[in-house]
Short mmCIF file of N, CA and C in Angstrom, two decimals:
data_model
loop_
_atom_site.label_atom_id
_atom_site.label_comp_id
_atom_site.label_asym_id
_atom_site.label_seq_id
_atom_site.Cartn_x
_atom_site.Cartn_y
_atom_site.Cartn_z
N MET A 1 89.76 249.17 150.72
CA MET A 1 90.52 248.15 150.21
C MET A 1 90.10 247.22 149.19
N PHE A 2 88.96 246.42 149.55
CA PHE A 2 88.75 245.88 148.13
C PHE A 2 87.63 246.73 147.30
N LEU A 3 87.71 247.54 147.24
CA LEU A 3 86.49 248.20 146.15
C LEU A 3 86.50 248.00 145.11
N TRP A 4 87.41 247.52 144.15
CA TRP A 4 87.46 247.10 142.81
C TRP A 4 86.77 245.55 142.88
N LEU A 5 86.75 244.88 144.07
CA LEU A 5 86.11 243.39 144.27
C LEU A 5 84.28 243.72 144.37
N LYS A 6 83.89 245.07 144.93
CA LYS A 6 83.02 245.44 145.03
C LYS A 6 81.99 246.00 143.58
N THR A 7 83.32 246.55 142.64
CA THR A 7 82.81 246.81 141.35
C THR A 7 82.60 245.82 140.52
N LEU A 8 83.29 245.10 140.60
CA LEU A 8 83.05 243.43 139.63
C LEU A 8 81.80 243.05 140.06
N TYR A 9 81.59 243.03 141.22
CA TYR A 9 79.88 242.46 141.79
C TYR A 9 78.73 243.08 141.37
N ARG A 10 79.26 244.67 141.34
CA ARG A 10 78.03 244.92 140.86
C ARG A 10 77.51 244.98 139.01
N LYS A 11 79.07 245.02 138.53
CA LYS A 11 78.95 244.45 137.11
C LYS A 11 78.75 243.49 136.83
N ARG A 12 78.75 242.26 137.66
CA ARG A 12 78.55 240.75 137.72
C ARG A 12 79.24 240.09 136.46
N ALA A 13 80.58 240.40 137.13
CA ALA A 13 81.71 239.91 136.06
C ALA A 13 81.99 238.81 136.60
N VAL A 14 82.18 237.96 135.53
CA VAL A 14 82.40 236.74 135.41
C VAL A 14 83.92 235.97 136.26
N THR A 15 84.73 237.16 136.83
CA THR A 15 86.34 236.76 136.71
C THR A 15 86.09 236.82 138.83
N TRP A 16 85.13 236.21 139.33
CA TRP A 16 85.31 235.76 141.10
C TRP A 16 85.75 234.42 140.86
N PRO A 17 85.75 233.45 140.32
CA PRO A 17 86.15 232.17 140.05
C PRO A 17 87.90 232.41 139.89
N PHE A 18 88.18 233.28 139.06
CA PHE A 18 89.81 233.46 138.64
C PHE A 18 90.19 234.12 139.97
N ILE A 19 89.59 234.89 140.53
CA ILE A 19 90.18 235.71 141.57
C ILE A 19 90.13 234.76 142.74
N PHE A 20 89.26 233.83 142.99
CA PHE A 20 89.74 233.19 144.34
C PHE A 20 90.76 232.30 143.88
N TYR A 21 90.43 231.81 142.79
CA TYR A 21 91.76 230.79 142.46
C TYR A 21 92.81 231.09 142.58
N THR A 22 92.97 232.18 142.04
CA THR A 22 94.33 233.11 142.14
C THR A 22 95.14 233.82 143.45
N ILE A 23 93.96 233.49 144.28
CA ILE A 23 94.57 233.85 145.70
C ILE A 23 94.73 232.60 146.05
N ILE A 24 94.06 231.52 145.85
CA ILE A 24 94.36 230.24 146.52
C ILE A 24 95.76 229.58 146.63
N TRP A 25 95.79 229.98 145.28
CA TRP A 25 97.18 229.21 144.30
C TRP A 25 98.00 230.12 145.00
N THR A 26 98.59 231.33 144.98
CA THR A 26 99.37 232.24 145.68
C THR A 26 99.62 232.20 146.74
N LEU A 27 98.50 231.70 147.79
CA LEU A 27 99.08 231.21 149.20
C LEU A 27 99.58 229.57 149.19
N SER A 28 99.11 228.85 148.31
CA SER A 28 99.56 227.31 148.27
C SER A 28 101.07 227.64 148.34
N SER A 29 101.19 228.13 147.26
CA SER A 29 102.85 228.35 146.49
C SER A 29 103.68 229.06 147.54
N LEU A 30 103.31 230.17 148.44
CA LEU A 30 104.06 230.91 149.82
C LEU A 30 103.97 229.08 150.42
N LEU A 31 102.92 228.41 150.54
CA LEU A 31 103.42 227.76 151.80
C LEU A 31 103.98 226.57 151.28
N LEU A 32 104.15 226.21 150.25
CA LEU A 32 105.25 225.43 149.82
C LEU A 32 106.77 225.42 149.61
N ILE A 33 106.91 227.11 149.38
CA ILE A 33 108.06 227.50 149.67
C ILE A 33 108.28 227.39 151.40
N LEU A 34 107.60 227.86 151.59
CA LEU A 34 107.92 227.91 153.23
C LEU A 34 108.24 226.30 153.63
N LEU A 35 107.65 225.55 153.54
CA LEU A 35 107.86 224.11 153.83
C LEU A 35 109.16 223.78 153.45
N THR A 36 109.20 223.96 152.10
CA THR A 36 110.44 223.82 151.50
C THR A 36 111.99 224.31 152.42
N LEU A 37 111.67 225.64 152.49
CA LEU A 37 112.85 226.01 153.71
C LEU A 37 112.93 225.74 155.18
N MET A 38 111.71 224.83 155.50
CA MET A 38 111.82 224.40 156.65
C MET A 38 112.50 222.94 156.36
N GLN A 39 112.52 221.99 155.41
CA GLN A 39 113.08 220.74 154.88
C GLN A 39 114.65 220.81 154.71
N TYR A 40 114.89 222.40 154.28
CA TYR A 40 116.47 222.54 154.20
C TYR A 40 117.27 222.71 155.31
N LYS A 41 116.00 223.27 156.79
CA LYS A 41 116.67 223.14 157.90
C LYS A 41 116.95 221.79 159.07
N GLU A 42 115.98 221.19 158.22
CA GLU A 42 115.95 219.70 159.21
C GLU A 42 116.94 218.60 158.27
N TYR A 43 117.09 218.97 157.26
CA TYR A 43 117.95 217.90 156.57
C TYR A 43 119.37 218.54 155.83
N PRO A 44 119.85 218.86 156.51
CA PRO A 44 121.14 220.09 155.70
C PRO A 44 122.16 219.14 154.85
N GLU A 45 122.14 217.97 155.05
CA GLU A 45 123.24 217.36 154.13
C GLU A 45 122.67 216.39 153.12
N TYR A 46 121.10 216.91 152.59
CA TYR A 46 120.18 216.71 151.42
C TYR A 46 120.08 217.77 150.25
N PHE A 47 120.06 217.57 149.17
CA PHE A 47 119.57 218.13 147.95
C PHE A 47 118.19 218.01 148.19
N ILE A 48 117.81 219.37 148.00
CA ILE A 48 116.02 218.97 147.71
C ILE A 48 115.70 219.55 146.73
N LEU A 49 114.58 219.11 145.91
CA LEU A 49 113.94 219.37 144.76
C LEU A 49 112.63 219.61 145.16
N THR A 50 112.01 220.25 144.49
CA THR A 50 110.83 220.82 144.90
C THR A 50 110.06 220.94 143.19
N PHE A 51 109.20 220.24 142.76
CA PHE A 51 108.75 220.32 141.82
C PHE A 51 107.26 221.13 141.69
N VAL A 52 107.12 222.10 141.14
CA VAL A 52 105.59 222.43 141.11
C VAL A 52 105.17 222.45 139.68
N TYR A 53 103.91 221.67 139.82
CA TYR A 53 102.81 221.55 138.78
C TYR A 53 101.40 222.18 138.82
N LEU A 54 100.81 222.25 138.02
CA LEU A 54 99.29 223.36 138.02
C LEU A 54 98.86 222.36 138.85
N VAL A 55 98.55 221.29 139.16
CA VAL A 55 98.01 220.54 140.36
C VAL A 55 98.45 220.25 141.72
N SER A 56 99.69 219.72 141.32
CA SER A 56 99.98 218.78 142.55
C SER A 56 101.58 219.46 142.59
N SER A 57 102.54 219.11 143.80
CA SER A 57 103.70 219.20 143.45
C SER A 57 104.19 217.99 144.55
N TYR A 58 105.08 217.85 144.19
CA TYR A 58 105.78 216.90 144.98
C TYR A 58 107.28 217.34 145.29
N THR A 59 108.54 216.79 146.32
CA THR A 59 109.63 217.16 146.84
C THR A 59 110.54 215.66 146.94
N LEU A 60 111.96 216.07 146.56
CA LEU A 60 112.59 215.02 146.25
C LEU A 60 113.97 215.01 146.95
N LEU A 61 114.48 214.36 147.95
CA LEU A 61 115.53 214.42 149.02
C LEU A 61 116.75 213.65 148.34
N TYR A 62 117.69 214.34 147.86
CA TYR A 62 118.83 213.77 147.61
C TYR A 62 119.79 213.69 148.57
N LYS A 63 120.27 212.81 148.83
CA LYS A 63 121.57 212.52 149.74
C LYS A 63 123.02 213.21 148.74
N PHE A 64 123.23 214.45 149.05
CA PHE A 64 124.37 214.96 147.89
C PHE A 64 125.94 215.03 148.23
N ARG A 65 126.37 214.05 147.93
CA ARG A 65 127.70 213.30 148.31
C ARG A 65 128.68 213.78 146.77
N SER A 66 129.69 214.25 147.18
CA SER A 66 130.46 214.67 145.99
C SER A 66 131.16 213.61 145.29
N SER A 67 131.73 212.22 145.90
CA SER A 67 132.12 211.26 145.42
C SER A 67 131.04 210.45 144.83
N SER A 68 129.93 210.45 145.05
CA SER A 68 128.51 209.66 144.72
C SER A 68 128.27 209.91 143.53
N ARG A 69 128.61 208.78 142.17
CA ARG A 69 128.10 209.08 141.08
C ARG A 69 126.85 209.18 140.64
N VAL A 70 125.84 208.24 141.51
CA VAL A 70 124.61 207.83 141.26
C VAL A 70 123.63 209.16 141.70
N SER A 71 123.96 209.81 143.20
CA SER A 71 123.42 211.09 143.04
C SER A 71 123.56 212.17 142.07
N LYS A 72 124.43 212.23 141.50
CA LYS A 72 124.57 213.01 140.29
C LYS A 72 124.07 212.85 139.35
N VAL A 73 123.83 211.71 139.03
CA VAL A 73 123.03 210.80 137.92
C VAL A 73 121.60 211.40 138.08
N CYS A 74 121.30 210.77 139.15
CA CYS A 74 119.52 211.08 139.80
C CYS A 74 119.96 212.66 139.62
N PHE A 75 120.32 213.20 139.98
CA PHE A 75 119.93 214.51 140.07
C PHE A 75 119.78 215.63 139.02
N LEU A 76 120.81 215.23 137.91
CA LEU A 76 120.80 215.61 136.60
C LEU A 76 119.23 215.06 135.99
N ILE A 77 119.09 213.88 136.26
CA ILE A 77 118.01 213.36 135.20
C ILE A 77 116.81 213.82 135.81
N SER A 78 116.66 214.32 137.44
CA SER A 78 115.58 215.05 137.82
C SER A 78 115.40 216.12 137.40
N LEU A 79 116.56 216.85 136.79
CA LEU A 79 116.57 218.50 136.46
C LEU A 79 116.10 218.60 135.22
N LEU A 80 116.26 217.28 134.38
CA LEU A 80 115.92 217.40 132.93
C LEU A 80 114.55 217.06 133.12
N ILE A 81 113.89 216.46 133.93
CA ILE A 81 112.32 216.06 134.16
C ILE A 81 111.38 217.48 134.02
N LEU A 82 112.14 218.41 134.82
CA LEU A 82 111.72 219.59 135.21
C LEU A 82 111.56 220.52 134.10
#
């Protein structure tokens, strides 16, 4: 299964940090998606925005009401920031 990793090790390639970084970044992205889905279950009346950057991520919760102009403006501004 990891035969190509052994081949890279034998050739003394410098791609090891990139491989480990990619694996860790993929796992953390999947964890972030799962946490966001869990937040949807906990806060069904909120609109949840999750921003992911190279180093960090953050989540914004908005009370989404159709009559509230402030929530719509905040939502649009946050989409423009993204």
